[in-house]
Coordinates of C-alpha atoms in Angstrom, one line a residue:
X162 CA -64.9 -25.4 1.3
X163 CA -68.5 -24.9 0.7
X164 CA -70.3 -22.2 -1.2
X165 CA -70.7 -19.5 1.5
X166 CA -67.3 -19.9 2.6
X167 CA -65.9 -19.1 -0.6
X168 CA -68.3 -16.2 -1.4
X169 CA -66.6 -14.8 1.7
X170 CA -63.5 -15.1 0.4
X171 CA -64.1 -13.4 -2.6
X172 CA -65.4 -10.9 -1.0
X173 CA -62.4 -10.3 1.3
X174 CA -60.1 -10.2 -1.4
X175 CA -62.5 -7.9 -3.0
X176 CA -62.4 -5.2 -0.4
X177 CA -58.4 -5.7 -0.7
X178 CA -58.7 -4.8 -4.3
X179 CA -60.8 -1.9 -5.8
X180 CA -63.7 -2.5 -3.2
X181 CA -64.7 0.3 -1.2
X182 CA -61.3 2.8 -2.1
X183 CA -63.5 5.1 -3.1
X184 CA -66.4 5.3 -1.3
X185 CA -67.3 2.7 1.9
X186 CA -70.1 0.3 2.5
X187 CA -72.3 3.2 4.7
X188 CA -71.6 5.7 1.8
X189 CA -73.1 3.2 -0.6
X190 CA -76.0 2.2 1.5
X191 CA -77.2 5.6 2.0
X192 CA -76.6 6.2 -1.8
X193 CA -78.6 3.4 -2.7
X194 CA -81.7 4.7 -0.7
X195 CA -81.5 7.7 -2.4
X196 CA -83.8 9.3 -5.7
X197 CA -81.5 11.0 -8.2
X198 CA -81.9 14.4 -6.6
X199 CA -80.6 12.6 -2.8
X200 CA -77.4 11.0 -4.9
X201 CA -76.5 14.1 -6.1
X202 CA -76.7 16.1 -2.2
X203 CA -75.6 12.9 -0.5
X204 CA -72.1 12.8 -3.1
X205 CA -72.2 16.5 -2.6
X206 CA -71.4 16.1 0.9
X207 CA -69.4 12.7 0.8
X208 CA -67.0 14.3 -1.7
X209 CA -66.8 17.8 0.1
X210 CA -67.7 20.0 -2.6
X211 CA -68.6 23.7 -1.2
X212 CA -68.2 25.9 -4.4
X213 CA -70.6 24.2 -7.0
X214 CA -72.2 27.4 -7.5
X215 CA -68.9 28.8 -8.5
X216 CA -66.5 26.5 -9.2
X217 CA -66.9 24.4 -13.0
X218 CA -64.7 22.0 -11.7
X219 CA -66.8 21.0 -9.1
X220 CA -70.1 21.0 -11.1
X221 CA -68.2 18.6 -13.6
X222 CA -67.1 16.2 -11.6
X223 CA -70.4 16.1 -9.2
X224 CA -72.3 15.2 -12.8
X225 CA -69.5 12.8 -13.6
X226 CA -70.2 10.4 -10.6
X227 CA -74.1 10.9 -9.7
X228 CA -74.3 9.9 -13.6
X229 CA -72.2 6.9 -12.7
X230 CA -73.8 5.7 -10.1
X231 CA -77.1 6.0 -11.1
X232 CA -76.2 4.1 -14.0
X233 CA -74.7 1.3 -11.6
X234 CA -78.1 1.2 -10.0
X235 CA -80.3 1.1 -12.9
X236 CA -78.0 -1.9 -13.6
X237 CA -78.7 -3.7 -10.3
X238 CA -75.6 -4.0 -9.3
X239 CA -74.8 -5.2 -5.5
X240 CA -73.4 -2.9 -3.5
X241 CA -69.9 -4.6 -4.2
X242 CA -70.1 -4.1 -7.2
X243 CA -71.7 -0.5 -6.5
X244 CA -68.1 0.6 -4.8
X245 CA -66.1 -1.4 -7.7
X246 CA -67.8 0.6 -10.3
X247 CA -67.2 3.7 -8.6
X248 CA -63.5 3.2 -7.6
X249 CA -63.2 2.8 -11.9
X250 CA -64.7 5.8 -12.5
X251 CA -62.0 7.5 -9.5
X252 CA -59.2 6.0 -10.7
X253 CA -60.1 6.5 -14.5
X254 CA -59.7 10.2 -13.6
X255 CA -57.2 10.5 -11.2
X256 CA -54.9 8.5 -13.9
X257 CA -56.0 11.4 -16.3
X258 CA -55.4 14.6 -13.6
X259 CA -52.3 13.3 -11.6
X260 CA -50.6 10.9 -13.9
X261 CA -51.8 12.9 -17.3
X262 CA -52.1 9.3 -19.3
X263 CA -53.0 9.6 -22.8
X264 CA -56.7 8.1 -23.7
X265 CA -54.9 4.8 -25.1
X266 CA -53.0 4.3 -22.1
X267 CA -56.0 4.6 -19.2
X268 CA -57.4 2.5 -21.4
X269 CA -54.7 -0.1 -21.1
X270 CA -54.8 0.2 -17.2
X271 CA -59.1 -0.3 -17.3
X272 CA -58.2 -3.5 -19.1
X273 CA -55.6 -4.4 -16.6
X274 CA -58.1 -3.7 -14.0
X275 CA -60.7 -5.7 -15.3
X276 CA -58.4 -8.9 -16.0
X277 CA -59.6 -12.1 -14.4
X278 CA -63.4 -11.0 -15.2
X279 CA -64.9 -14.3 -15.4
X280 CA -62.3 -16.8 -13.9
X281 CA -61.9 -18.7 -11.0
X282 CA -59.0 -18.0 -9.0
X283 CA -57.0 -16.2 -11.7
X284 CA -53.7 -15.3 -11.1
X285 CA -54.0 -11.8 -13.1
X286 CA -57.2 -10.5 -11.2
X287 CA -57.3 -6.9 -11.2
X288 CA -59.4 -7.1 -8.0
X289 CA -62.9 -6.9 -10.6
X290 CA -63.7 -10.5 -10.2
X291 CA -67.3 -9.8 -8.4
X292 CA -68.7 -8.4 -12.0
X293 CA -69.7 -10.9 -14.7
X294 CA -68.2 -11.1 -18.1
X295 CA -71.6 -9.2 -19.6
X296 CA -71.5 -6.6 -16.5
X297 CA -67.8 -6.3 -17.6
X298 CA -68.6 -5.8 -21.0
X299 CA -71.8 -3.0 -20.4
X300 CA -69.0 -1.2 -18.0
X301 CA -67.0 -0.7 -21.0
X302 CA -70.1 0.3 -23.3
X303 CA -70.9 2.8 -20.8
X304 CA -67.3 4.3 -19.9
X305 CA -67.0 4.8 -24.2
X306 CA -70.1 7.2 -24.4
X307 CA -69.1 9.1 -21.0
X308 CA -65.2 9.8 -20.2
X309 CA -63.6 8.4 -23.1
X310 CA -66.0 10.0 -25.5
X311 CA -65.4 13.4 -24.1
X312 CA -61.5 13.1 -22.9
X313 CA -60.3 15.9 -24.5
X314 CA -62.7 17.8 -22.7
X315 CA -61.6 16.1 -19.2
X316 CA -57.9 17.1 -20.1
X317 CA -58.8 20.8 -20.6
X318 CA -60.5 20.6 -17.6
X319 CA -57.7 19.7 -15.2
X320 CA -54.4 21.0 -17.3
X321 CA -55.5 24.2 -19.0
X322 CA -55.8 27.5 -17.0
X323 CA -58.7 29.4 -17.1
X324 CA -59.4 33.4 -16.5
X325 CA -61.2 33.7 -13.2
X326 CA -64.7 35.5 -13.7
X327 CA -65.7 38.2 -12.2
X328 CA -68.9 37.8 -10.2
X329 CA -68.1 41.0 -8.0
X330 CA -67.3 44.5 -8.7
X331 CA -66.8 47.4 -6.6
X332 CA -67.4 51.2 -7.1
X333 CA -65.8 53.6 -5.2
X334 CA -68.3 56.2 -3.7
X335 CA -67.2 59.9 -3.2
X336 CA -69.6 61.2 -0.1
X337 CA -70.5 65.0 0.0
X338 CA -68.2 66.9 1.8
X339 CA -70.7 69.0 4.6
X340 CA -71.6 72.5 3.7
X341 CA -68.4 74.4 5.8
X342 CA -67.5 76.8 3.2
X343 CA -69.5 79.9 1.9
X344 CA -69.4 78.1 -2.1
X345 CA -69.7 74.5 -2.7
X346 CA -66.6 72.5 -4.5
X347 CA -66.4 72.7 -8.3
X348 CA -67.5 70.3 -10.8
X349 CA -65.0 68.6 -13.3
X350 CA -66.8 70.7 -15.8
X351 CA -66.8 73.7 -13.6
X352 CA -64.5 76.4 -12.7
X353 CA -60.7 75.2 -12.2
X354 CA -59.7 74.5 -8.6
X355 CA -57.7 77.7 -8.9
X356 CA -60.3 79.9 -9.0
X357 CA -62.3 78.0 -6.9
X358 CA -59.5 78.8 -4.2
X359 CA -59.4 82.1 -4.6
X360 CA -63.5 82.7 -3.6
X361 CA -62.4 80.5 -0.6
X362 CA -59.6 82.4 0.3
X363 CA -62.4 85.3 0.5
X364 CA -64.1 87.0 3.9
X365 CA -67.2 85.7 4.6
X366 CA -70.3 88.3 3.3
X367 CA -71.2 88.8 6.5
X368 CA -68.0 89.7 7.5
X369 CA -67.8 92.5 5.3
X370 CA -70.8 93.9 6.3
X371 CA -70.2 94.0 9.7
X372 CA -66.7 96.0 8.9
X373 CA -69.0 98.6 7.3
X374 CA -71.7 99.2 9.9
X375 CA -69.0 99.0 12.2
X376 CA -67.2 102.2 10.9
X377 CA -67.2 103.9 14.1
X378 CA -65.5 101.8 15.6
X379 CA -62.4 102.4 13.1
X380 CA -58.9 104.1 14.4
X381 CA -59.5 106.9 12.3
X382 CA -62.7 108.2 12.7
X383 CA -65.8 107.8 10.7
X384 CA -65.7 107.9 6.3
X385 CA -68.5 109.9 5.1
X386 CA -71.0 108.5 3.5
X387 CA -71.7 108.0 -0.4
X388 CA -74.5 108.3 -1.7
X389 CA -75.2 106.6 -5.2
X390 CA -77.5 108.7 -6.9
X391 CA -79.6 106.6 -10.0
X392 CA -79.9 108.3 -12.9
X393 CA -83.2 108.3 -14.8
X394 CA -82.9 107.6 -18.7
X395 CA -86.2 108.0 -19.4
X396 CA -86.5 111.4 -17.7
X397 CA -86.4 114.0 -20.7
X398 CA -89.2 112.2 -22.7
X399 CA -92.9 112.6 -22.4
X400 CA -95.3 109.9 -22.8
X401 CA -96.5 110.9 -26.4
X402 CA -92.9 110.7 -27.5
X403 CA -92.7 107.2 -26.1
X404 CA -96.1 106.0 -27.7
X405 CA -94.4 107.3 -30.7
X406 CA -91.6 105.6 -31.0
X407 CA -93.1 102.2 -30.0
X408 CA -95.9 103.1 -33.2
X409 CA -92.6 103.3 -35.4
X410 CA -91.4 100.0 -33.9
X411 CA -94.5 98.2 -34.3
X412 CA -95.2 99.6 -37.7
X413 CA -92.2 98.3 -39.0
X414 CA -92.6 95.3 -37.6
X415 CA -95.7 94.3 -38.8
X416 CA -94.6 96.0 -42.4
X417 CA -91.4 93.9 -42.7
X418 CA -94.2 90.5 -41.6
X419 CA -96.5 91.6 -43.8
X420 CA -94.4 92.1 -46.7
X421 CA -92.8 88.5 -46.1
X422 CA -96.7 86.9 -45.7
X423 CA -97.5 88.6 -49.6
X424 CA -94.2 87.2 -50.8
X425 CA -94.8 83.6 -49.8
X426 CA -98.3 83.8 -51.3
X427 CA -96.9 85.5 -54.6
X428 CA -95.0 82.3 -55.1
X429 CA -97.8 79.4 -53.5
X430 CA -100.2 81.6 -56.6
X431 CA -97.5 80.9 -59.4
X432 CA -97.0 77.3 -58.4
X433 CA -100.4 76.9 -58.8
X434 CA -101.1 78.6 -61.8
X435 CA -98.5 76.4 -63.4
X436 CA -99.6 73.2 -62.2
X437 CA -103.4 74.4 -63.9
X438 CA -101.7 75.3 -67.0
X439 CA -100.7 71.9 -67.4
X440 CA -103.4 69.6 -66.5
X441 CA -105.4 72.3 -69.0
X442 CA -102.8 71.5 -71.7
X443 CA -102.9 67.5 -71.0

C-alpha cells in the first residue's frame, strides 16, 4: 500500500470517527473563507440561532465556537482537522448540558477521545489520529484557558433557571368618553360618583327654560309673574358720608403703617447706638 492510498484510509476512518459530526466539509469550506466577522454570521446561520439579541444562551454559545474556530485557523489546521476540533468543542459541551459530567470526568472522555494521537494503527484511537502529538497537546492548552477555565460558568448556564427580563411593558390607556352629558365625569380627586349621578340625573338647562317660556301652554292656566325687585344698600347715604368713611379707613390705615415704620426704626437706632458705644469703648 503506498502513501496516497493510506492517507485515504485515514481519512475514511476519520470521517467514521469525530470527522465532520459537527459541522460538514461545505460548512468548513465556506468557514474557512471567511474574516472573523463572516465566521461569526456564517455559524450564525449553520447553527440556527434566531434570538441572539435576546437570548444569553445563544450569545454564549455563538462566542464559544467562532472563538474555536478561529483559533483552529490561526493554527493552520486542515480542514480535517478543522471539523475534528470542532466536534471536541460539541461534544465537550453536550457531555456537560445532556449528560451533566463533572469537570474531571469530561476531562477523562477528551483523553479518551484523543487516544492513539501519534500511533500508527492503534487499536484505542479515539478517531483523533489526523492531529499530531504537539497539535494534540496546544488542543489541550487551549481547551484549559476556555471551557474548563470557566465550567462553573457553563454549568449555570444550562442547569440553573433564570428570571425572564422584561424588555416590554404595556400601559393600559383610558380614552375620553365623548361629550354626551351636560357635566363631564369626575376626577379621582373630584366629587364622589354619587353626586356626580345626581347632576346627571338632572333636566337639561335648556329644558327648564323652555318649561318656563312655555307657561301658556300649561293645564292650568298661566302663573303670574314675579318680579325680583333689587334692593339698593347704598341708597340712604350721600356721597360726603361715603368720602367720609373711606377718610376714617384710610386714616387708620396709614396710622396703624406708620406707627409700625417708627417702631422698626426705634429699634434699627438702638442697635446702632450700641454697636457705637462699643467700638468707642474698645
Amino acid at each position: 500500500m503506498d502513501a496516497q492510498e493510506e492517507s485515504q484510509d485515514q481519512d475514511t476512518v476519520a470521517r467514521e470517527s469525530m470527522a465532520w459530526k459537527f459541522l460538514s466539509l461545505p460548512q468548513i469550506s465556506a468557514l474557512s473563507e471567511q474574516n472573523i466577522e463572516g465566521v461569526q454570521k456564517k455559524l450564525e446561520e449553520f447553527l440556527n440561532f434566531r434570538q441572539l439579541k435576546t437570548s444569553l444562551k445563544e450569545a454564549v454559545l455563538l462566542d464559544y465556537y467562532v472563538s474555536g474556530f478561529w483559533w483552529a485557523k490561526e493554527m493552520d489546521f486542515t480542514h480535517i482537522q478543522l471539523s475534528g476540533f470542532m466536534t471536541i468543542l460539541n461534544f465537550l459541551l453536550e457531555n456537560l448540558n445532556t449528560k451533566h459530567m463533572t469537570l474531571e470526568d469530561n476531562i477523562k472522555e477528551l483523553g479518551r477521545s484523543m487516544a492513539g494521537i501519534g500511533e500508527s494503527h492503534s487499536e484505542k484511537s479515539g478517531g483523533l489520529d489526523f492531529f499530531r502529538v504537539d497539535q494534540a497537546k496546544a488542543i489541550i492548552s487551549y481547551l484549559k484557558i476556555s471551557l474548563f477555565q470557566h465550567y462553573k460558568l457553563y454549568e449555570y448556564l444550562f442547569h440553573s433557571p433564570r428570571e425572564e427580563l422584561v424588555i416590554g411593558d404595556e400601559n393600559v390607556i383610558e380614552l375620553v368618553k365623548p361629550a354626551d352629558t351636560l357635566f363631564p365625569a369626575p376626577l379621582e380627586e373630584g366629587i364622589s360618583y354619587d353626586i356626580y349621578s345626581s347632576f346627571i340625573a338632572l333636566p337639561p338647562a335648556s329644558e327648564v327654560e323652555t318649561e318656563e317660556t312655555n307657561g301658556e301652554c300649561h293645564p292650568e292656566g298661566p302663573q303670574p309673574e314675579t318680579e325680583s325687585l333689587e334692593v339698593d344698600h347704598m341708597a340712604g347715604f350721600t356721597i360726603e358720608d361715603i368720602k367720609s368713611v373711606l377718610g376714617q379707613i384710610t386714616n387708620e390705615i396709614i396710622g396703624s403703617l406708620q406707627t409700625e415704620i417708627n417702631e422698626k426704626l426705634q429699634i434699627q437706632e438702638e442697635a446702632y447706638t450700641v454697636r457705637i458705644d462699643k467700638l468707642k469703648k474698645s
